[in-house]
Short mmCIF file of C-alpha atoms in Angstrom, two decimals:
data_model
loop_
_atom_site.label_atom_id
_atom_site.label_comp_id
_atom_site.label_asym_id
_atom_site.label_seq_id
_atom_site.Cartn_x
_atom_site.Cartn_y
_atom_site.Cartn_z
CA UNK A 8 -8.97 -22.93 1.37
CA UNK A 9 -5.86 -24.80 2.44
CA UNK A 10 -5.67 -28.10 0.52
CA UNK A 11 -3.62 -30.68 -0.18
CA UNK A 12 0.59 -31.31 0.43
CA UNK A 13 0.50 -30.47 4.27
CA UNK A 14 0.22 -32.74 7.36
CA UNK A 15 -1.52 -31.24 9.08
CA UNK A 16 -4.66 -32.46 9.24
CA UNK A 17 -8.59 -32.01 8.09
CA UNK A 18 -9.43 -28.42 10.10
CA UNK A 19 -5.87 -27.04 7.76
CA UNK A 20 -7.63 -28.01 4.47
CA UNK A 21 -11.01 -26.88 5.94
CA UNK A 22 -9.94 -23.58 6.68
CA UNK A 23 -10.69 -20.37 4.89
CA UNK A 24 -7.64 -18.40 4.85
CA UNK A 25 -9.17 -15.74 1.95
CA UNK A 26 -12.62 -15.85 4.27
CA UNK A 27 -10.69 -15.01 7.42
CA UNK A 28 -8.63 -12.05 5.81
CA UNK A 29 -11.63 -10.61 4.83
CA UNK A 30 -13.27 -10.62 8.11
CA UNK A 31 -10.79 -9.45 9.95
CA UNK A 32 -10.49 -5.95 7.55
CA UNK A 33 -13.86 -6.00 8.01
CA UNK A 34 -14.35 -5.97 11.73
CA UNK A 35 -11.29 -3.60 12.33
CA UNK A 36 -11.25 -0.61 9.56
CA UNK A 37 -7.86 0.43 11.13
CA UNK A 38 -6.24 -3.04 10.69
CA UNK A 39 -3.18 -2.94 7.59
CA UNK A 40 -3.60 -5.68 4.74
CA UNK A 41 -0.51 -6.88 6.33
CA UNK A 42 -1.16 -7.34 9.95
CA UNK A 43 -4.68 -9.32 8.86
CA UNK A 44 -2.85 -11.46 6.96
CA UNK A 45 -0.74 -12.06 9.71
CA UNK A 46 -3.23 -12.68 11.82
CA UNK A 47 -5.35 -15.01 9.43
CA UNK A 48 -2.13 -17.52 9.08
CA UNK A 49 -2.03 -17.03 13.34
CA UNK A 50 -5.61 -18.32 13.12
CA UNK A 51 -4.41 -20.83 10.51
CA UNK A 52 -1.82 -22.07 13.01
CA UNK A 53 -4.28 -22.66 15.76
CA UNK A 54 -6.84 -24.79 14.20
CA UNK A 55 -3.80 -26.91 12.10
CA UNK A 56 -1.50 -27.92 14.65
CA UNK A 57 1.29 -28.18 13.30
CA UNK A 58 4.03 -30.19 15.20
CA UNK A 59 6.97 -29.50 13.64
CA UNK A 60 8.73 -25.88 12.17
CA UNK A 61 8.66 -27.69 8.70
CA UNK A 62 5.29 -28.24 8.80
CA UNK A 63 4.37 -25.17 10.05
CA UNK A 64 6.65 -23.63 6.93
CA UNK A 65 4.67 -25.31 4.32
CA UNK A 66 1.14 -24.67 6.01
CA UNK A 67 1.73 -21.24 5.80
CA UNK A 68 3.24 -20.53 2.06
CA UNK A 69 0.24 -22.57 0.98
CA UNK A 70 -2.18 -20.34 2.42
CA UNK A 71 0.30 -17.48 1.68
CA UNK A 72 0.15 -18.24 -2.13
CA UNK A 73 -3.24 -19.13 -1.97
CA UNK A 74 -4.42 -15.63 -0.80
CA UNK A 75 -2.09 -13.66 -2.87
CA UNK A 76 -4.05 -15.36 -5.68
CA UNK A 77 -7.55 -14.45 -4.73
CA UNK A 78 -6.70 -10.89 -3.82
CA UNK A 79 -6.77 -8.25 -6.90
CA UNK A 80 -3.63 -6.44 -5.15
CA UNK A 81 -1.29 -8.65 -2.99
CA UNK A 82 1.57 -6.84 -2.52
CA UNK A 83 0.95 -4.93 0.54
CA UNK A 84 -0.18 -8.21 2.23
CA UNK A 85 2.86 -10.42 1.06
CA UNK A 86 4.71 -8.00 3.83
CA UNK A 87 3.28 -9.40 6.36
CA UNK A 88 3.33 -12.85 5.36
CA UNK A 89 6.40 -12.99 4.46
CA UNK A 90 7.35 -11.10 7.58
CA UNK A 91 5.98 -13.48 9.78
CA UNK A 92 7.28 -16.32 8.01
CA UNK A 93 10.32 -14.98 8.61
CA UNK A 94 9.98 -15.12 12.56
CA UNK A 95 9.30 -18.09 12.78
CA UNK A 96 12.73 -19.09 10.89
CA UNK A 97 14.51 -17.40 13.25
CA UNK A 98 12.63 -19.16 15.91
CA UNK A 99 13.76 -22.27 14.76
CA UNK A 100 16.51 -22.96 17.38
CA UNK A 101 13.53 -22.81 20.46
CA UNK A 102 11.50 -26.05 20.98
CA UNK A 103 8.93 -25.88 18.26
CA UNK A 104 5.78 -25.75 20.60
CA UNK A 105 7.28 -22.80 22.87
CA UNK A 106 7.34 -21.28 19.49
CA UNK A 107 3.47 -22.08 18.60
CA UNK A 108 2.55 -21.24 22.22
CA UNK A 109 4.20 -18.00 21.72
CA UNK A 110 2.75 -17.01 18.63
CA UNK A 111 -0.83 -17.99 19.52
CA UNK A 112 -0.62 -16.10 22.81
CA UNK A 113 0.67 -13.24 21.38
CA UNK A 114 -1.23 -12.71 18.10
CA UNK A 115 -2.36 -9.62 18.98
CA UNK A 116 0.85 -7.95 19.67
CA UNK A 117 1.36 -7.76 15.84
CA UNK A 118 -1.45 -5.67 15.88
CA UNK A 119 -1.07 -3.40 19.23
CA UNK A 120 2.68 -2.80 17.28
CA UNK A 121 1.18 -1.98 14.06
CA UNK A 122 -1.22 0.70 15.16
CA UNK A 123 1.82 1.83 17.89
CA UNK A 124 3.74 2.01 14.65
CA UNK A 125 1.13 4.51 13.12
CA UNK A 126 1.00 6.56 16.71
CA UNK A 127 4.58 7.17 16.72
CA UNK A 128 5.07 8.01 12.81
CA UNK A 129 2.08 10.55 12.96
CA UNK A 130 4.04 12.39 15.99
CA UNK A 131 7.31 12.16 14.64
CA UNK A 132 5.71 13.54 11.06
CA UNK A 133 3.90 16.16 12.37
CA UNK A 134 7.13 18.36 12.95
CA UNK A 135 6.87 18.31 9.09
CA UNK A 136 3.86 20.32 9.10
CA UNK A 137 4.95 24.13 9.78
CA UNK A 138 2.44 27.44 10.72
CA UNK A 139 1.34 28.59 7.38
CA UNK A 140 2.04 25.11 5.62
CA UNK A 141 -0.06 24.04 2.51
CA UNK A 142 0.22 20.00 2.27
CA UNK A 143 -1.24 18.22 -0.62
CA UNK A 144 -1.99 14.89 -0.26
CA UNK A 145 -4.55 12.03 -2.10
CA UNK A 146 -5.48 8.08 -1.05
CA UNK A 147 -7.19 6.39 1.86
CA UNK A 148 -3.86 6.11 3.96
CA UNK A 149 -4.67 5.89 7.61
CA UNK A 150 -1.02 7.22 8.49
CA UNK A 151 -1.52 9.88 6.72
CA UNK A 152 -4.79 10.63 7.67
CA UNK A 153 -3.73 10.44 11.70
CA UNK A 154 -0.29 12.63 11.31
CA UNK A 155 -2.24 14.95 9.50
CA UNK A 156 -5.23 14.73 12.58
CA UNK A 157 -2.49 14.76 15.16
CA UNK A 158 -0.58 17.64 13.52
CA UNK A 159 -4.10 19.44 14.17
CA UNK A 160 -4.19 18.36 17.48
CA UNK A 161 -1.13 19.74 18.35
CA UNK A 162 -2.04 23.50 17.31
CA UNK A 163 -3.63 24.04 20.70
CA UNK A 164 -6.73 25.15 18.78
CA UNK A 165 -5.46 27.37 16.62
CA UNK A 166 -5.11 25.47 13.32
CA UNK A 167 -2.28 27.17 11.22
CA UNK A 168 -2.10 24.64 8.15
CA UNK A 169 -4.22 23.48 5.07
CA UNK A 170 -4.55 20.65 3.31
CA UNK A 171 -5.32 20.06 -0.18
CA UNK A 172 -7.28 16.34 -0.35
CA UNK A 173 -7.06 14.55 -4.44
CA UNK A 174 -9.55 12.84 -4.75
CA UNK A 175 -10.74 11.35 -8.01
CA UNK A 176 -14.56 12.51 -7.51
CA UNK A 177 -17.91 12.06 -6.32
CA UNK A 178 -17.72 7.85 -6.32
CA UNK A 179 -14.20 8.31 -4.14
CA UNK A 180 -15.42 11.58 -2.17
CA UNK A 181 -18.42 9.63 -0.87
CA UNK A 182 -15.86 6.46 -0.03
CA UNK A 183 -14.58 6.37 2.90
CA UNK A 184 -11.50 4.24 2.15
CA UNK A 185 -10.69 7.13 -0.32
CA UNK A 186 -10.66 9.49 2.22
CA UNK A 187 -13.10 10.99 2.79
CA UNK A 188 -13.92 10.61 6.52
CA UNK A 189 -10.17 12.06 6.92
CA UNK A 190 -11.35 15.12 5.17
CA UNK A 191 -14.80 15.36 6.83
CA UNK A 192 -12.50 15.15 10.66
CA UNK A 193 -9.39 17.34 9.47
CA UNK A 194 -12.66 20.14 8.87
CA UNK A 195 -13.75 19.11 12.51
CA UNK A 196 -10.75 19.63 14.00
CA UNK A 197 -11.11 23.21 12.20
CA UNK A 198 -8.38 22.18 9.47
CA UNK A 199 -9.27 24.02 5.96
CA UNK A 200 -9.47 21.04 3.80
CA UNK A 201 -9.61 21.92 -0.09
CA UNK A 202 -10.68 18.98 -2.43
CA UNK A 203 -9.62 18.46 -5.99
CA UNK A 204 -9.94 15.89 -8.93
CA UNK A 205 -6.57 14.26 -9.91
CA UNK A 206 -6.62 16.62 -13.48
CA UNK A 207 -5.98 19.64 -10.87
CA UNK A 208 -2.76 18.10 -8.96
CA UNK A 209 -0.61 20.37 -11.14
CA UNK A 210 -2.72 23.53 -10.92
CA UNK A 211 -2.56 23.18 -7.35
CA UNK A 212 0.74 23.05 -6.97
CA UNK A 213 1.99 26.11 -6.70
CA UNK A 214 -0.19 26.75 -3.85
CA UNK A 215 1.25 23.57 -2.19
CA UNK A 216 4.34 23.55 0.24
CA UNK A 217 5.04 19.92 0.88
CA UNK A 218 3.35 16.64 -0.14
CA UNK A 219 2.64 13.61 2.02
CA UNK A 220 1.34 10.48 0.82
CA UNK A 221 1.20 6.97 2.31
CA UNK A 222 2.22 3.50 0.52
CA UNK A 223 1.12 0.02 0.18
CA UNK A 224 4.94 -1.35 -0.26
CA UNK A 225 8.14 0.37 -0.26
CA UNK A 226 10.29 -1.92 -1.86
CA UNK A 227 14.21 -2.83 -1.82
CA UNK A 228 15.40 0.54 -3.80
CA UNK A 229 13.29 2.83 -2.01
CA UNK A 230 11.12 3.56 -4.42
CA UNK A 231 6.83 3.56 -3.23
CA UNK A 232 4.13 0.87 -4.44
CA UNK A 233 0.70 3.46 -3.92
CA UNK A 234 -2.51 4.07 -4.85
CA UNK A 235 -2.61 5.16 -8.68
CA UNK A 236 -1.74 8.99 -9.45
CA UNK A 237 0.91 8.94 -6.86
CA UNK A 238 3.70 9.03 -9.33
CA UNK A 239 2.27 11.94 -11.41
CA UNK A 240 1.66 13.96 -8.03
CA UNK A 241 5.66 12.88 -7.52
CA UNK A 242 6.86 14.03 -10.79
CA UNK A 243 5.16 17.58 -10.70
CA UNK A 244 6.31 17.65 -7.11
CA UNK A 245 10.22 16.78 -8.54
CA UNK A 246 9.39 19.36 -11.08
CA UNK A 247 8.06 22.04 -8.49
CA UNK A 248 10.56 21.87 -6.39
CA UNK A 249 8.26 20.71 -3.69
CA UNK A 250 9.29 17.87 -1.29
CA UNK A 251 8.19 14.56 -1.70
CA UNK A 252 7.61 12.64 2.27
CA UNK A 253 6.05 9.34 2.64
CA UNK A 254 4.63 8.07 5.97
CA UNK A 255 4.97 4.31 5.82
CA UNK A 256 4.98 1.51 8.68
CA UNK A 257 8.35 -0.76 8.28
CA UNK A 258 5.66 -4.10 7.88
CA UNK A 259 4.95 -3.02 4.45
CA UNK A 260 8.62 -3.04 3.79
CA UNK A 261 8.52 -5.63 1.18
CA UNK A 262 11.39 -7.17 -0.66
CA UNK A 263 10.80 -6.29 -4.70
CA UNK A 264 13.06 -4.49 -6.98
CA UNK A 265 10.92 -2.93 -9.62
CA UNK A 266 12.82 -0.42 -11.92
CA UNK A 267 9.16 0.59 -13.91
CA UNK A 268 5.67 0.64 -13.98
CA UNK A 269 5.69 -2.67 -15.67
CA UNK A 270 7.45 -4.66 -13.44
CA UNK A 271 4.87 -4.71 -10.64
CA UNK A 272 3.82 -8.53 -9.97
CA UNK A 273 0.35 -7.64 -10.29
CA UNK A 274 -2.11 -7.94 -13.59
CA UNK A 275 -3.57 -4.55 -14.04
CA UNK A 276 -5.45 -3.50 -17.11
CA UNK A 277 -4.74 0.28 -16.55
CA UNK A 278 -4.57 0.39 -20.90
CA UNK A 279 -6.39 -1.32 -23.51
CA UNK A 280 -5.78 -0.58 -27.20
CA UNK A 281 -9.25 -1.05 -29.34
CA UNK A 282 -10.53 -0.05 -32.86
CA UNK A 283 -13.43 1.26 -33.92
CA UNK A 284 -13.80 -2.13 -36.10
CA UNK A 285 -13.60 -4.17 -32.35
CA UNK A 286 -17.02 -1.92 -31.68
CA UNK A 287 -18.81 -2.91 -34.62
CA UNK A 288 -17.98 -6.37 -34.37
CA UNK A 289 -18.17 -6.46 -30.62
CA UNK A 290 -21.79 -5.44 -31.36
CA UNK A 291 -22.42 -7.95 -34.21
CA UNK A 292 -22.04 -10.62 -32.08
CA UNK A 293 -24.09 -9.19 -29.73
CA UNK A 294 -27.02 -9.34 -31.83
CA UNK A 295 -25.84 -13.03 -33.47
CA UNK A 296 -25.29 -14.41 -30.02
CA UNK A 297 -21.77 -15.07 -30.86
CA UNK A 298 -18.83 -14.39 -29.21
CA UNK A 299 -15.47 -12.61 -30.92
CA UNK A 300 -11.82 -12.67 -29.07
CA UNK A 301 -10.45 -9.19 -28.33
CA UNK A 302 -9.11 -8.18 -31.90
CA UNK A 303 -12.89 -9.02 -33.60
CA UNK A 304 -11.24 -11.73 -35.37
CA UNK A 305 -14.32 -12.21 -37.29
CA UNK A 306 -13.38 -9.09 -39.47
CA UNK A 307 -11.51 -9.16 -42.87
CA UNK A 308 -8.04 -7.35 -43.27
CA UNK A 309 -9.31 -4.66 -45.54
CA UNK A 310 -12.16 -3.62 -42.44
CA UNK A 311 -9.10 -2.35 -40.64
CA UNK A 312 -7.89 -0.02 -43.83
CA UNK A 313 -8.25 3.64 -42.90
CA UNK A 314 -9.56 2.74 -39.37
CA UNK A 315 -7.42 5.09 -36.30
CA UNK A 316 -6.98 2.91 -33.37
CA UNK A 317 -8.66 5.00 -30.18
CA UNK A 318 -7.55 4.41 -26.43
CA UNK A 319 -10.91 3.00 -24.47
CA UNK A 320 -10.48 4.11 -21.06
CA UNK A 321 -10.77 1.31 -18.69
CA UNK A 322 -12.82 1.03 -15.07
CA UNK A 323 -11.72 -1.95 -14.44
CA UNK A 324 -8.06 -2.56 -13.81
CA UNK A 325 -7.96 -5.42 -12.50
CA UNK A 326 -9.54 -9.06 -14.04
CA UNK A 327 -13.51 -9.60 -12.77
CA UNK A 328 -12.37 -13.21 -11.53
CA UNK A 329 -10.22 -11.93 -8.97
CA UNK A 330 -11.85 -10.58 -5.76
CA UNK A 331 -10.96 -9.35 -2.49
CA UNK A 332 -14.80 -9.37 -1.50
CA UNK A 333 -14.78 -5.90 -0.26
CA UNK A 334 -16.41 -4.48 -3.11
CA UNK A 335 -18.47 -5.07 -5.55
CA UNK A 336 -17.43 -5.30 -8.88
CA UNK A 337 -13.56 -3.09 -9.59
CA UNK A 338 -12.48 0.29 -8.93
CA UNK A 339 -10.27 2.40 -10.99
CA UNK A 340 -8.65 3.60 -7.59
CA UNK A 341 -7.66 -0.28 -6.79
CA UNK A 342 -4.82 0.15 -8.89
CA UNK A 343 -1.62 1.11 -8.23
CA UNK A 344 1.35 2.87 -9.64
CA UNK A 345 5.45 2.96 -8.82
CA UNK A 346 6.88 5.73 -7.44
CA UNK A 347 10.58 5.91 -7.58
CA UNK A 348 13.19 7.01 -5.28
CA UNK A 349 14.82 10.04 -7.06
CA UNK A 350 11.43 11.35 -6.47
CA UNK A 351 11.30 10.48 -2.76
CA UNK A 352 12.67 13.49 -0.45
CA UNK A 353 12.64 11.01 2.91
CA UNK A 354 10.41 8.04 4.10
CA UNK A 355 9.04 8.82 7.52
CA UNK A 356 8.96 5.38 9.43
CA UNK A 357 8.30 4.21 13.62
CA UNK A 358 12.40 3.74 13.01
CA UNK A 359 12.62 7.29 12.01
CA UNK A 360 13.14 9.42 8.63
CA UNK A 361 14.91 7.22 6.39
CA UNK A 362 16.28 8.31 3.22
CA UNK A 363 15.14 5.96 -0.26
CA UNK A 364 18.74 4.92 -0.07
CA UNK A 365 18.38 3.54 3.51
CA UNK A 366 15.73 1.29 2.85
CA UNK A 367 17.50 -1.63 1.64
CA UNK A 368 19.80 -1.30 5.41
CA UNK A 369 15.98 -1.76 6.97
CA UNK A 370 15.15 -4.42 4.94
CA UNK A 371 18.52 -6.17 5.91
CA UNK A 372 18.07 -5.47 9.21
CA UNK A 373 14.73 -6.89 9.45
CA UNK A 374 14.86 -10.25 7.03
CA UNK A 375 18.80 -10.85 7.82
#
């Protein structure tokens, strides 16, 4: 909730900005991390009546920080936030409760434009899609799922592409935020959908003909925040010789410069280092009630002698405190990976098909 260091009264601290995000995703599957966060900090705005553009500043990156914090990834929904923050900066010069009036009013335009946005890339990246095409693609992404579906449509009933679906098996096949219910439609629409674990992305590929995946950020060098495994698909693609297209709205533009995996601003646990002494130990103290730290500092030196340290693979990447509340418990598929630009043939956008290099222009032409 929104606490203390704002004026704004009682029903601002009261509020449940984290509680609100989640309901919204929940009563509107096609609604983007960042248009519900937009639209929880328009509710915010509403009951907090604010009277002043300061005010209103602070109220918001409180509740801004405050869900990034509580959310396992935050990076696609910092775009909107900070997006919307944004717009109301340049609002500044209009009387301040025009402004409010205007942004309560309107709330839902942010979300009519968002799924317009999603309309207008799937029918300006269909054209990608040729007769005889093979596209390989993996994730949840709604884009994707609806230029794929409105590639279909537009075959006049004769269906003259496939698709090869990754998904990383029966747990994601059965999700339908993995998927899934793209693949079971695509086969509706009489689209020959092929599905295949991660381990056969490079197997597949010379079957493929182009890839298309979606994104959860494109950040300021062009490069792709996505679902985990996109940036092995992109290096065999690089290394095929197949191009590389993703189908991203311009609100998850978001303004990081990452240059490797490590320098995402998220706490994954994607690789854990542990001994086979940490397993003896670990259950020692299982049986003594006791609890060891994460080296089994309990042991002496000479346990470790002649021991080979083994890589434990990990389900959970992210920390069990953090929650977005739409699951229970983590998913391996929550995490994410960076894809980067020399991998990137062309970003398909509502602005149009932007090369990686032409992202940072967007950015400035949206923030500045």
């Amino acid at each position: 909730m929104v606490s203390a260091g704002v004026h704004a009264g009682k029903d601002a601290q009261d509020f449940d900005t984290v509680g609100t995000y989640q309901r919204l995703l929940a009563e509107d599957p096609d609604l983007t991390m960042p248009v519900a966060a937009i639209e929880a900090q328009i509710e915010l705005l509403s009951q907090a009546q604010p009277s002043t553009t300061s005010e209103a500043m602070d109220l918001l990156e409180m509740s801004a920080e405050h869900l990034k914090r509580s959310i396992r990834n935050p990076i696609s929904l910092s775009a909107g936030t900070d997006l919307f923050r944004q717009y109301l900066l340049t609002s500044q010069q209009r009387d301040f409760k025009s402004v409010r009036h205007h942004l309560l009013t309107n709330g839902r335009l942010f979300v009519q434009r968002a799924k317009a946005s999603r309309l207008k890339i799937a029918d300006l990246g269909r054209h990608f899609v040729r007769d005889g095409a093979t596209v390989l693609t993996n994730g949840g992404s709604r884009v994707v799922g609806e230029l794929l579906k409105s590639a279909a449509d537009a075959s006049s009933g004769s269906v003259h592409f496939r698709v090869i679906y990754v998904l990383g098996g029966k747990e994601q096949l059965s999700d339908p935020q993995e998927g899934a219910a793209v693949v079971r439609e695509l086969r509706q629409k009489g689209v020959p959908v092929a599905v295949i674990p991660e381990s056969a992305v490079a197997y597949s590929m010379g079957e493929v003909n182009l890839v298309i995946v979606g994104a959860e950020g494109v950040v300021e060098n062009g490069g792709i925040i996505s679902r985990m495994g996109t940036y092995q698909i992109g290096l065999l693609a690089k290394a095929s010789g197949k191009p590389f297209y993703v189908v991203a709205e311009s609100h998850k533009f978001v303004r990081l410069y990452p240059l490797s995996q490590y320098d995402l601003p998220i706490n994954q646990k994607v690789i854990e280092f542990e001994t086979a002494v940490e397993e003896k130990s670990a259950l020692r103290s299982k049986d003594n009630g006791t609890e060891l730290g994460p080296i089994g500092r309990q042991s002496s030196e000479a346990e470790w002698n002649g021991k080979t340290p083994m890589v434990q693979e990990k389900m959970e990447y992210f920390d069990y405190s953090i929650s977005d509340g739409r699951a229970n418990g983590s998913r391996s598929h929550d995490a994410v990976d960076f894809t980067s630009p020399d991998l990137i043939s062309a970003l398909i956008t509502e602005s149009g098909v932007l090369t990686p290099s032409a992202v940072s222009e967007e950015l400035i032409k949206i923030w500045f």
